[in-house]
């Protein structure tokens, strides 16, 4: 039986079968998947209830010990086999991402497929090093001669709940370190974009992974909630609202949760910046994937002397962006809005800004015709009374605000409850780094944006309402483990000096030692 059949997921509707089922009503218990760029149905998946999720988790639980016992080298080999499968099947994977997400093939190739292929190699190479036993040298006199080792062991069954903007990177991308740590994984993709995860399950089977090690539970938020009720650890990417719900639900069972949530990422342009580079970065990373990136550039602060010049460059570039239904590579720059309610949020933010006095320099409206598109938009005359400057817009909208100086830019950049990524542009890189360190965000770039996400070896996480925990780096895999501290006494006396019966002489001795060790008043270092 194939992994897909075993899971009871879509039958014959996995990604790559775009167009299947067009016009037909979904059967009861099935969810239709729509191409947001054309409005056509591209497949159906099962809406799995709590009972089915329980069965999938149980199967994963049975598969986990054997998977752990395979060891790092064999798991790393299977990751390479899977990477080979991805490369051989890259067209199907990209077509699937384009069909269900309405994104451009370039975004599907670089931000989803490339990321995952790179991650398969990285975690295959690095997992053993990050999870190696750590020898601790205890300083307490009571522990003299004892060996202490910290070890990492897999949590068990990890539930990965993913969003619709990056169906591969933000779902399977997180499964990779969890698998390398020796966990079994159950993925719950967004019901808006579940097809690519089914394709991954096919790849995992073709690459020779043992049955049940990676499964897909398709369905809506209820399916995700059922996974939270069963898994041993949850990795979640999505909205802050749902993230908080997941934490509350996970607290019932006291299981660990790692969250990557929304953002309202600022980009600061100082008057000595390379304006062409800064403008290119601002346009690229506000409009890429129609702005549906958790760490998209969502607001720009520009020092007064270069404000007009910067705005002019951005307007020129955004006016020339080609938007439309993604087809062949190189055809369009900006695709569709994936999630139906998202376009209404974008419209609301722009309307609110305009009502409060903002100017629309480019775009500013939904595109006519089939599919779900919002025109690449540039706003000026914005301030922090407007939703577009404080709430996550998650659309192709770039509001630009004039500031007096760097201090005002930092103050406004930090006027947010989010804190995911951030950027500052200046030719004085030392000043840039000083400013980056003042930004209240889990990540900060100088003369760059977003590319830090590709550093698999550097932690990436949010502060405030942008999340808890990190992906990437040592913590990006250790979070999928429980820690065990093992103490070994090789040569111990029959009776330790601190043992019963309590003796006055021993208490006196410890009292003396305490005074000797810590009884001197500290001198302040000059
Ligand atoms: P959600 O956070 O609601 O969805 C993310 C995932 O969680 C989906 O798989 C979803 O399932 C699932 N889910 C929903 N409710 C629950 C629940 N109670 N328990 C467990 N899992 C659940 O995001 P939305 O799709 O509603 O998007 C809303 C906003 O989130 C956007 O407007 C945007 O601001 C932000 N967002 C942030 C992303 C990021 O990368 N940080 C990515 C996408 C969105 P299903 O989709 O099937 O309902």
Coordinates of C-alpha atoms and ligand atoms in Angstrom, one line a residue:
X1 CA 0.0 0.0 0.0
X2 CA 1.4 3.4 -0.9
X3 CA 2.1 6.1 1.7
X4 CA -0.8 8.2 0.3
X5 CA -3.3 5.4 0.3
X6 CA -2.1 4.4 3.7
X7 CA -2.8 7.9 5.0
X8 CA -6.2 7.9 3.3
X9 CA -5.3 11.2 1.7
X10 CA -6.4 12.4 -1.7
X11 CA -6.9 9.6 -4.2
X12 CA -5.6 10.6 -7.6
X13 CA -5.7 14.3 -6.8
X14 CA -2.2 14.8 -5.6
X15 CA -0.3 17.8 -7.1
X16 CA 0.5 17.6 -10.7
X17 CA -3.0 16.7 -11.7
X18 CA -4.1 20.3 -12.1
X19 CA -7.4 20.6 -13.7
X20 CA -8.8 17.3 -12.4
X21 CA -12.2 17.7 -11.0
X22 CA -12.8 21.1 -12.6
X23 CA -16.4 22.1 -12.2
X24 CA -17.4 19.0 -10.2
X25 CA -18.7 19.5 -6.7
X26 CA -16.4 18.0 -4.0
X27 CA -17.6 14.8 -2.4
X28 CA -18.7 15.0 1.3
X29 CA -15.7 15.1 3.5
X30 CA -13.4 16.5 0.8
X31 CA -12.0 19.9 0.3
X32 CA -11.6 21.4 -3.2
X33 CA -8.2 23.1 -3.9
X34 CA -8.4 26.2 -6.2
X35 CA -5.8 27.8 -8.4
X36 CA -6.0 31.4 -7.1
X37 CA -4.7 32.8 -10.4
X38 CA -7.4 31.1 -12.5
X39 CA -10.2 30.2 -10.1
X40 CA -10.1 26.6 -11.4
X41 CA -10.3 23.6 -9.1
X42 CA -7.0 21.7 -9.3
X43 CA -7.7 18.9 -6.9
X44 CA -9.5 17.6 -3.8
X45 CA -8.2 16.3 -0.5
X46 CA -9.8 14.6 2.4
X47 CA -11.0 16.6 5.4
X48 CA -9.6 14.3 8.1
X49 CA -11.4 14.2 11.4
X50 CA -9.9 13.6 14.8
X51 CA -10.2 9.8 14.5
X52 CA -8.2 9.7 11.3
X53 CA -5.6 12.0 12.8
X54 CA -5.3 9.7 15.8
X55 CA -4.7 6.7 13.5
X56 CA -2.0 8.5 11.5
X57 CA -0.2 9.6 14.7
X58 CA -0.4 6.1 16.1
X59 CA 1.2 4.7 12.9
X60 CA 3.9 7.4 13.1
X61 CA 4.4 6.4 16.8
X62 CA 5.0 2.8 15.8
X63 CA 7.4 3.8 13.0
X64 CA 9.5 6.2 15.1
X65 CA 11.7 3.8 17.2
X66 CA 12.9 2.0 14.0
X67 CA 13.6 5.3 12.3
X68 CA 15.6 6.5 15.3
X69 CA 17.5 3.2 15.4
X70 CA 18.6 3.7 11.8
X71 CA 21.1 6.3 13.0
X72 CA 22.2 9.6 11.6
X73 CA 24.2 8.3 8.6
X74 CA 21.4 6.2 7.2
X75 CA 18.9 9.0 7.7
X76 CA 21.2 11.4 6.0
X77 CA 21.5 9.1 3.1
X78 CA 17.7 8.9 2.7
X79 CA 17.6 12.7 2.8
X80 CA 20.0 12.7 -0.2
X81 CA 17.9 10.1 -2.0
X82 CA 14.9 12.4 -1.4
X83 CA 16.8 15.4 -2.7
X84 CA 17.6 13.4 -5.8
X85 CA 13.9 12.7 -6.2
X86 CA 13.1 16.4 -5.8
X87 CA 15.5 17.3 -8.5
X88 CA 14.3 14.6 -10.9
X89 CA 10.7 15.7 -10.2
X90 CA 11.3 19.4 -10.0
X91 CA 8.8 20.3 -12.8
X92 CA 6.0 18.5 -11.0
X93 CA 6.8 20.1 -7.7
X94 CA 7.0 23.6 -9.2
X95 CA 3.8 23.0 -11.2
X96 CA 2.1 22.0 -8.0
X97 CA 3.3 25.0 -6.1
X98 CA 2.3 27.3 -8.9
X99 CA -1.1 25.7 -9.3
X100 CA -2.2 25.8 -5.7
X101 CA -0.4 29.0 -4.6
X102 CA -0.8 31.2 -7.7
X103 CA 2.9 32.1 -7.3
X104 CA 5.5 32.5 -10.0
X105 CA 7.6 29.5 -11.0
X106 CA 10.7 31.6 -9.9
X107 CA 9.4 31.9 -6.4
X108 CA 8.4 28.2 -6.3
X109 CA 11.9 27.3 -7.6
X110 CA 14.0 29.5 -5.3
X111 CA 12.0 30.0 -2.1
X112 CA 10.4 26.6 -1.9
X113 CA 12.2 23.9 -3.9
X114 CA 15.8 25.3 -3.6
X115 CA 15.4 25.9 0.1
X116 CA 14.2 22.4 0.8
X117 CA 16.9 20.7 -1.4
X118 CA 19.6 22.8 0.5
X119 CA 18.0 21.9 3.9
X120 CA 18.0 18.2 3.1
X121 CA 21.8 18.4 2.6
X122 CA 22.4 20.7 5.5
X123 CA 20.5 18.8 8.2
X124 CA 21.8 15.5 6.8
X125 CA 25.4 16.8 7.4
X126 CA 24.8 18.8 10.6
X127 CA 22.3 16.8 12.7
X128 CA 24.7 14.5 14.3
X129 CA 27.1 17.3 15.3
X130 CA 24.2 19.4 16.8
X131 CA 22.8 16.5 18.7
X132 CA 26.0 15.0 19.9
X133 CA 26.3 14.3 23.7
X134 CA 27.7 17.3 25.6
X135 CA 30.1 16.8 28.4
X136 CA 29.6 19.2 31.3
X137 CA 32.4 19.9 33.8
X138 CA 30.6 20.6 37.0
X139 CA 32.1 23.3 39.3
X140 CA 30.3 22.4 42.4
X141 CA 32.6 20.8 45.1
X142 CA 29.8 18.3 45.7
X143 CA 30.2 16.9 42.2
X144 CA 33.9 16.4 42.1
X145 CA 34.9 13.4 40.1
X146 CA 31.4 12.9 38.6
X147 CA 30.7 12.7 34.9
X148 CA 27.8 14.7 33.6
X149 CA 26.5 14.3 30.0
X150 CA 23.7 16.1 28.3
X151 CA 22.0 14.1 25.5
X152 CA 19.3 14.9 23.0
X153 CA 16.7 12.4 22.2
X154 CA 13.8 12.7 19.7
X155 CA 10.5 14.0 21.1
X156 CA 8.7 11.2 19.4
X157 CA 6.0 12.3 16.9
X158 CA 6.3 15.9 15.8
X159 CA 3.3 17.7 14.3
X160 CA 4.2 20.3 11.7
X161 CA 1.3 22.7 11.0
X162 CA 2.0 24.9 8.0
X163 CA 0.5 27.9 6.2
X164 CA -0.4 28.5 2.5
X165 CA 2.3 31.0 1.4
X166 CA 5.2 28.5 1.2
X167 CA 3.7 25.1 1.1
X168 CA 7.0 23.4 0.8
X169 CA 9.5 25.5 2.8
X170 CA 7.1 26.3 5.7
X171 CA 5.8 22.7 6.0
X172 CA 8.2 20.1 4.8
X173 CA 11.2 22.4 5.4
X174 CA 10.5 22.2 9.2
X175 CA 9.9 18.4 9.0
X176 CA 13.5 17.9 7.8
X177 CA 15.4 18.7 11.0
X178 CA 12.6 16.9 13.0
X179 CA 13.2 13.8 10.9
X180 CA 17.0 14.0 11.1
X181 CA 16.7 14.1 14.9
X182 CA 15.0 10.7 14.8
X183 CA 11.3 11.8 15.1
X184 CA 8.4 10.6 13.0
X185 CA 6.5 13.6 11.5
X186 CA 2.9 14.3 10.7
X187 CA 2.4 17.3 8.5
X188 CA -0.8 19.3 8.4
X189 CA -0.6 21.6 5.4
X190 CA -3.0 24.5 5.0
X191 CA -6.3 23.3 3.4
X192 CA -5.7 26.1 0.8
X193 CA -2.4 24.5 -0.4
X194 CA -2.3 20.8 0.6
X195 CA -1.3 19.2 -2.7
X196 CA 2.4 19.8 -2.6
X197 CA 2.6 18.0 0.8
X198 CA 1.0 15.0 -0.8
X199 CA 3.6 15.1 -3.5
X200 CA 6.3 15.2 -0.8
X201 CA 4.8 12.1 0.7
X202 CA 5.1 10.4 -2.7
X203 CA 8.7 11.5 -2.9
X204 CA 9.4 10.2 0.6
X205 CA 8.1 6.8 -0.3
X206 CA 10.0 6.7 -3.6
X207 CA 13.2 7.6 -1.8
X208 CA 12.8 4.6 0.5
X209 CA 11.8 6.1 3.8
X210 CA 10.2 3.5 6.1
X211 CA 6.4 3.5 6.2
X212 CA 4.8 5.9 8.6
X213 CA 7.9 8.0 9.2
X214 CA 6.4 11.0 7.4
X215 CA 2.6 11.3 6.9
X216 CA 0.2 14.0 5.8
X217 CA -3.0 14.8 7.6
X218 CA -5.1 16.9 5.2
X219 CA -8.0 19.1 6.3
X220 CA -8.9 22.4 8.0
X221 CA -8.0 24.0 11.3
X222 CA -9.9 21.2 13.1
X223 CA -7.5 18.7 11.7
X224 CA -4.6 20.8 13.0
X225 CA -6.2 21.0 16.4
X226 CA -6.6 17.2 16.5
X227 CA -2.9 16.9 15.7
X228 CA -2.1 19.2 18.6
X229 CA -4.1 16.8 20.8
X230 CA -2.0 13.8 19.8
X231 CA 1.6 14.8 18.8
X232 CA 4.5 15.1 21.2
X233 CA 5.7 18.5 19.9
X234 CA 4.2 21.1 17.5
X235 CA 6.0 23.3 15.0
X236 CA 3.6 25.9 13.7
X237 CA 3.9 28.6 11.1
X238 CA 1.0 30.9 10.5
X239 CA -1.0 33.7 12.0
X240 CA -0.4 35.1 15.5
X241 CA -4.1 34.5 16.3
X242 CA -3.9 30.7 15.5
X243 CA -0.5 30.5 17.1
X244 CA -1.9 31.6 20.4
X245 CA -4.8 29.1 20.1
X246 CA -2.2 26.3 19.5
X247 CA -0.2 27.3 22.6
X248 CA -3.3 27.3 24.7
X249 CA -4.3 23.8 23.4
X250 CA -0.8 22.4 23.7
X251 CA -0.7 23.7 27.3
X252 CA -3.5 21.2 28.2
X253 CA -1.0 18.4 27.5
X254 CA 2.1 20.5 28.3
X255 CA 3.8 19.6 25.0
X256 CA 6.4 22.0 23.6
X257 CA 5.5 24.3 20.8
X258 CA 7.7 26.4 18.4
X259 CA 6.0 29.2 16.6
X260 CA 6.9 31.4 13.6
X261 CA 4.1 33.9 13.2
X262 CA 3.4 37.1 11.4
X263 CA 5.6 40.2 10.9
X264 CA 5.5 43.9 10.1
X265 CA 9.1 44.1 9.0
X266 CA 10.7 47.6 8.7
X267 CA 13.4 48.7 6.2
X268 CA 15.3 51.9 7.1
X269 CA 17.1 54.0 4.4
X270 CA 19.7 56.4 5.6
X271 CA 20.8 59.4 3.5
X272 CA 24.2 57.8 2.8
X273 CA 22.7 54.6 1.5
X274 CA 23.2 53.1 -2.0
X275 CA 19.7 54.1 -3.0
X276 CA 19.5 51.9 -6.0
X277 CA 20.2 48.8 -4.0
X278 CA 17.9 49.9 -1.2
X279 CA 15.1 50.5 -3.7
X280 CA 15.6 47.2 -5.5
X281 CA 15.5 45.4 -2.1
X282 CA 12.4 47.2 -1.0
X283 CA 10.5 46.4 -4.2
X284 CA 11.7 42.8 -4.4
X285 CA 10.9 41.9 -0.9
X286 CA 7.5 43.7 -0.6
X287 CA 6.2 42.4 -3.9
X288 CA 7.7 38.9 -4.1
X289 CA 5.0 36.2 -3.8
X290 CA 2.5 39.1 -3.8
X291 CA 3.9 40.2 -0.4
X292 CA 2.7 37.0 1.2
X293 CA 5.9 36.4 3.1
X294 CA 6.1 36.4 6.9
X295 CA 9.2 38.5 6.7
X296 CA 8.2 40.7 3.7
X297 CA 9.3 44.3 3.8
X298 CA 6.0 45.9 5.1
X299 CA 7.1 49.5 5.8
X300 CA 9.9 51.8 4.8
X301 CA 11.4 54.7 6.7
X302 CA 13.6 57.1 4.6
X303 CA 15.7 60.0 5.9
X304 CA 14.4 63.3 4.6
X305 CA 17.3 64.3 2.3
X306 CA 17.0 61.2 0.1
X307 CA 13.2 60.6 0.5
X308 CA 12.1 62.0 -2.9
X309 CA 14.8 60.3 -4.8
X310 CA 14.1 56.9 -3.1
X311 CA 10.4 57.2 -3.7
X312 CA 11.0 58.1 -7.3
X313 CA 13.1 55.0 -7.8
X314 CA 10.6 52.7 -6.1
X315 CA 7.7 54.1 -8.1
X316 CA 9.5 53.6 -11.3
X317 CA 10.4 50.0 -10.5
X318 CA 6.9 49.0 -9.2
X319 CA 5.2 50.6 -12.2
X320 CA 7.1 48.2 -14.4
X321 CA 6.3 45.0 -12.6
X322 CA 4.4 42.5 -14.7
X323 CA 1.5 40.9 -12.9
X324 CA -0.7 38.0 -14.0
X325 CA -1.4 34.3 -14.0
X326 CA 2.0 32.6 -13.7
X327 CA 2.9 30.5 -16.7
X328 CA 6.3 30.0 -18.2
X329 CA 9.4 31.3 -16.4
X330 CA 10.2 34.9 -17.0
X331 CA 6.6 35.8 -18.0
X332 CA 5.4 37.6 -14.9
X333 CA 6.9 39.1 -11.7
X334 CA 4.0 39.1 -9.4
X335 CA 1.4 36.3 -9.2
X336 CA -1.9 35.9 -7.4
X337 CA -3.1 36.3 -3.8
X338 CA -3.3 32.8 -2.5
X339 CA -5.7 33.0 0.4
X340 CA -9.2 34.4 -0.4
X341 CA -9.7 36.6 2.8
X342 CA -6.2 38.1 2.4
X343 CA -7.1 40.3 -0.5
X344 CA -9.9 41.8 1.7
X345 CA -7.3 42.6 4.4
X346 CA -5.1 44.3 1.8
X347 CA -8.1 46.3 0.5
X348 CA -9.0 47.3 4.0
X349 CA -5.5 48.5 4.9
X350 CA -5.2 50.6 1.7
X351 CA -8.7 52.1 2.1
X352 CA -8.0 53.0 5.8
X353 CA -4.7 54.6 4.8
X354 CA -6.2 56.6 2.0
X355 CA -9.1 57.7 4.2
X356 CA -6.6 59.0 6.7
X357 CA -4.6 61.0 4.1
X358 CA -2.2 58.6 2.4
X359 CA -1.4 59.0 -1.4
X360 CA -1.5 56.0 -3.8
X361 CA 1.4 56.5 -6.2
X362 CA 1.0 53.1 -8.0
X363 CA -1.7 50.4 -7.9
X364 CA -4.1 50.6 -5.0
X365 CA -6.8 48.3 -6.3
X366 CA -7.9 44.7 -7.0
X367 CA -7.3 43.7 -10.6
X368 CA -10.3 43.0 -12.8
X369 CA -10.8 39.6 -14.5
X370 CA -10.4 36.0 -13.4
X371 CA -8.2 35.0 -10.5
X372 CA -7.4 36.9 -7.3
X373 CA -4.8 39.7 -7.9
X374 CA -4.1 42.9 -6.1
X375 CA -2.0 45.5 -8.0
X376 CA 1.5 46.2 -6.7
X377 CA 1.0 49.3 -4.7
X378 CA 3.1 52.2 -3.3
X379 CA 1.8 54.5 -0.6
X380 CA 3.2 57.7 0.7
X381 CA 2.0 60.2 3.3
X382 CA 1.5 57.3 5.7
X383 CA 1.8 57.4 9.5
X384 CA 1.3 55.1 12.5
X385 CA -2.4 55.9 12.9
X386 CA -2.9 53.7 9.8
X387 CA -3.4 50.0 9.8
X388 CA -1.0 49.6 6.9
X389 CA 1.8 50.7 9.2
X390 CA 1.0 48.6 12.3
X391 CA -1.0 45.5 11.2
X392 CA 0.4 42.7 9.1
X393 CA -0.8 43.4 5.5
X394 CA 0.6 40.3 3.8
X395 CA 0.0 41.8 0.4
X396 CA 1.9 43.7 -2.4
X397 CA 1.8 47.0 -0.7
X398 CA 4.8 49.2 0.2
X399 CA 4.1 52.2 2.4
X400 CA 7.0 54.7 2.6
X401 CA 7.4 57.2 5.4
X402 CA 9.7 60.2 5.6
X403 CA 11.8 60.5 8.8
X404 CA 14.0 63.3 10.3
X405 CA 16.9 61.1 11.2
X406 CA 18.1 57.6 12.2
X407 CA 16.7 57.9 15.7
X408 CA 13.2 58.6 14.5
X409 CA 13.5 55.7 12.1
X410 CA 14.5 53.3 14.9
X411 CA 11.7 54.6 17.2
X412 CA 9.1 54.1 14.5
X413 CA 10.6 50.7 13.4
X414 CA 10.3 49.5 17.0
X415 CA 6.7 50.8 17.3
X416 CA 5.2 47.4 16.7
X417 CA 4.1 44.3 18.5
X418 CA 5.9 42.1 16.0
X419 CA 9.6 41.5 15.6
X420 CA 10.6 39.1 12.9
X421 CA 13.1 40.6 10.4
X422 CA 14.4 44.1 9.8
X423 CA 16.8 46.0 7.5
X424 CA 18.9 49.2 7.5
X425 CA 20.7 50.6 4.5
X426 CA 23.7 52.8 4.8
X427 CA 27.2 53.0 3.3
X428 CA 28.6 53.3 6.8
X429 CA 28.4 49.6 7.8
X430 CA 29.5 50.2 11.4
X431 CA 26.8 52.7 11.9
X432 CA 24.5 50.2 10.1
X433 CA 25.4 47.5 12.6
X434 CA 24.9 49.8 15.6
X435 CA 21.4 50.6 14.3
X436 CA 20.6 47.0 13.5
X437 CA 21.4 46.1 17.1
X438 CA 18.8 48.7 18.3
X439 CA 16.0 47.1 16.3
X440 CA 13.5 45.1 18.3
X441 CA 13.4 42.1 16.0
X442 CA 14.7 38.5 16.1
X443 CA 16.7 39.3 12.9
X444 CA 18.3 42.3 11.4
X445 CA 20.2 42.9 8.1
X446 CA 22.5 45.7 7.1
X447 CA 22.3 46.6 3.4
X448 CA 20.3 43.5 2.8
X449 CA 16.9 41.9 3.4
X450 CA 15.5 38.4 3.9
X451 CA 18.5 36.6 2.6
X452 CA 19.5 35.7 6.2
X453 CA 16.7 33.1 6.0
X454 CA 19.0 31.0 3.9
X455 CA 21.6 30.7 6.6
X456 CA 20.5 27.2 7.8
X457 CA 23.3 27.4 10.4
X458 CA 22.1 30.7 12.0
X459 CA 19.0 30.9 14.2
X460 CA 16.0 32.6 12.7
X461 CA 13.1 33.4 15.0
X462 CA 10.8 36.2 16.0
X463 CA 10.3 38.3 19.1
X464 CA 7.0 39.7 20.5
X465 CA 4.0 38.5 18.5
X466 CA 6.3 37.1 15.7
X467 CA 6.8 33.9 17.5
X468 CA 8.5 31.6 20.1
X469 CA 11.7 29.6 19.4
X470 CA 13.8 29.5 16.3
X471 CA 14.3 27.5 13.2
X472 CA 17.8 26.9 11.8
X473 CA 21.1 26.6 13.8
X474 CA 21.6 24.2 16.8
X475 CA 18.3 25.2 18.4
X476 CA 16.5 24.6 15.1
X477 CA 17.0 20.8 15.7
X478 CA 17.4 20.6 19.4
X479 CA 13.8 21.9 19.8
X480 CA 12.6 18.6 18.3
X481 CA 14.3 16.7 21.1
X482 CA 14.0 16.3 24.8
X483 CA 17.1 16.8 26.8
X484 CA 18.4 14.2 29.2
X485 CA 21.2 15.0 31.7
X486 CA 23.0 11.8 32.7
X487 CA 25.2 11.8 35.8
X488 CA 27.7 9.0 36.3
X489 CA 29.6 8.3 39.6
X490 CA 32.5 6.0 38.8
X491 CA 34.2 5.9 42.2
X492 CA 32.0 6.8 45.1
X493 CA 32.4 6.2 48.8
X494 CA 29.9 4.0 50.6
X495 CA 28.6 7.1 52.3
X496 CA 28.8 10.7 51.1
X497 CA 29.8 13.4 53.7
X498 CA 26.4 15.1 53.2
X499 CA 24.4 12.0 54.1
X500 CA 22.4 11.2 57.2
X501 CA 22.9 11.3 60.1
X502 CA 23.3 15.1 60.1
X503 CA 26.3 16.0 62.2
X504 CA 27.2 19.3 63.8
X505 CA 30.8 19.0 62.8
X506 CA 29.9 18.7 59.1
X507 CA 27.6 21.7 59.3
X508 CA 30.4 23.7 60.8
X509 CA 32.7 22.6 58.1
X510 CA 30.3 23.7 55.3
X511 CA 29.7 27.0 57.1
X512 CA 33.5 27.6 57.1
X513 CA 33.9 26.6 53.4
X514 CA 31.0 28.9 52.4
X515 CA 32.6 31.9 54.2
X516 CA 36.0 31.0 52.6
X517 CA 34.5 30.8 49.1
X518 CA 32.1 33.7 49.1
X519 CA 32.4 35.6 52.3
X520 CA 34.5 38.6 51.0
X521 CA 32.7 41.7 50.0
X522 CA 33.1 42.2 46.2
X523 CA 35.3 45.1 44.8
X524 CA 33.8 47.0 41.9
X525 CA 36.1 46.6 38.8
X526 CA 37.4 50.0 37.7
Ligands
LIG1 P1 -3.6 30.3 10.1 O1 -2.6 30.7 11.1 O2 -5.0 30.3 10.6 O3 -3.3 28.9 9.5 C1 -2.0 28.3 9.5 C2 -2.2 26.8 9.7 O4 -2.8 26.5 10.9 C3 -3.1 26.2 8.6 O5 -2.6 24.9 8.3 C4 -4.4 26.1 9.3 O6 -5.3 25.2 8.7 C5 -4.0 25.7 10.7 N1 -5.0 26.0 11.7 C6 -6.0 26.9 11.7 N2 -6.6 26.9 12.9 C7 -6.0 25.9 13.7 C8 -6.2 25.4 15.0 N3 -7.1 25.9 15.8 N4 -5.4 24.5 15.4 C9 -4.4 24.0 14.7 N5 -4.2 24.4 13.4 C10 -5.0 25.3 12.9 O7 -3.4 31.3 9.0 P2 -4.4 31.8 7.9 O8 -4.3 30.9 6.8 O9 -5.8 32.0 8.4 O10 -3.8 33.3 7.6 C11 -4.1 34.3 8.5 C12 -3.0 35.3 8.6 O11 -1.8 34.7 9.0 C13 -2.6 36.0 7.3 O12 -3.5 37.0 7.0 C14 -1.2 36.4 7.6 O13 -1.3 37.7 8.2 C15 -0.7 35.4 8.5 N6 0.2 34.3 7.9 C16 1.4 34.3 8.3 C17 2.3 33.3 7.8 C18 3.7 33.2 8.2 O14 4.5 32.7 7.4 N7 4.1 33.5 9.4 C19 1.9 32.5 6.7 C20 0.5 32.6 6.4 C21 -0.3 33.5 7.0 P3 -6.3 25.7 7.5 O15 -5.5 26.6 6.6 O16 -6.6 24.4 6.9 O17 -7.4 26.5 8.1

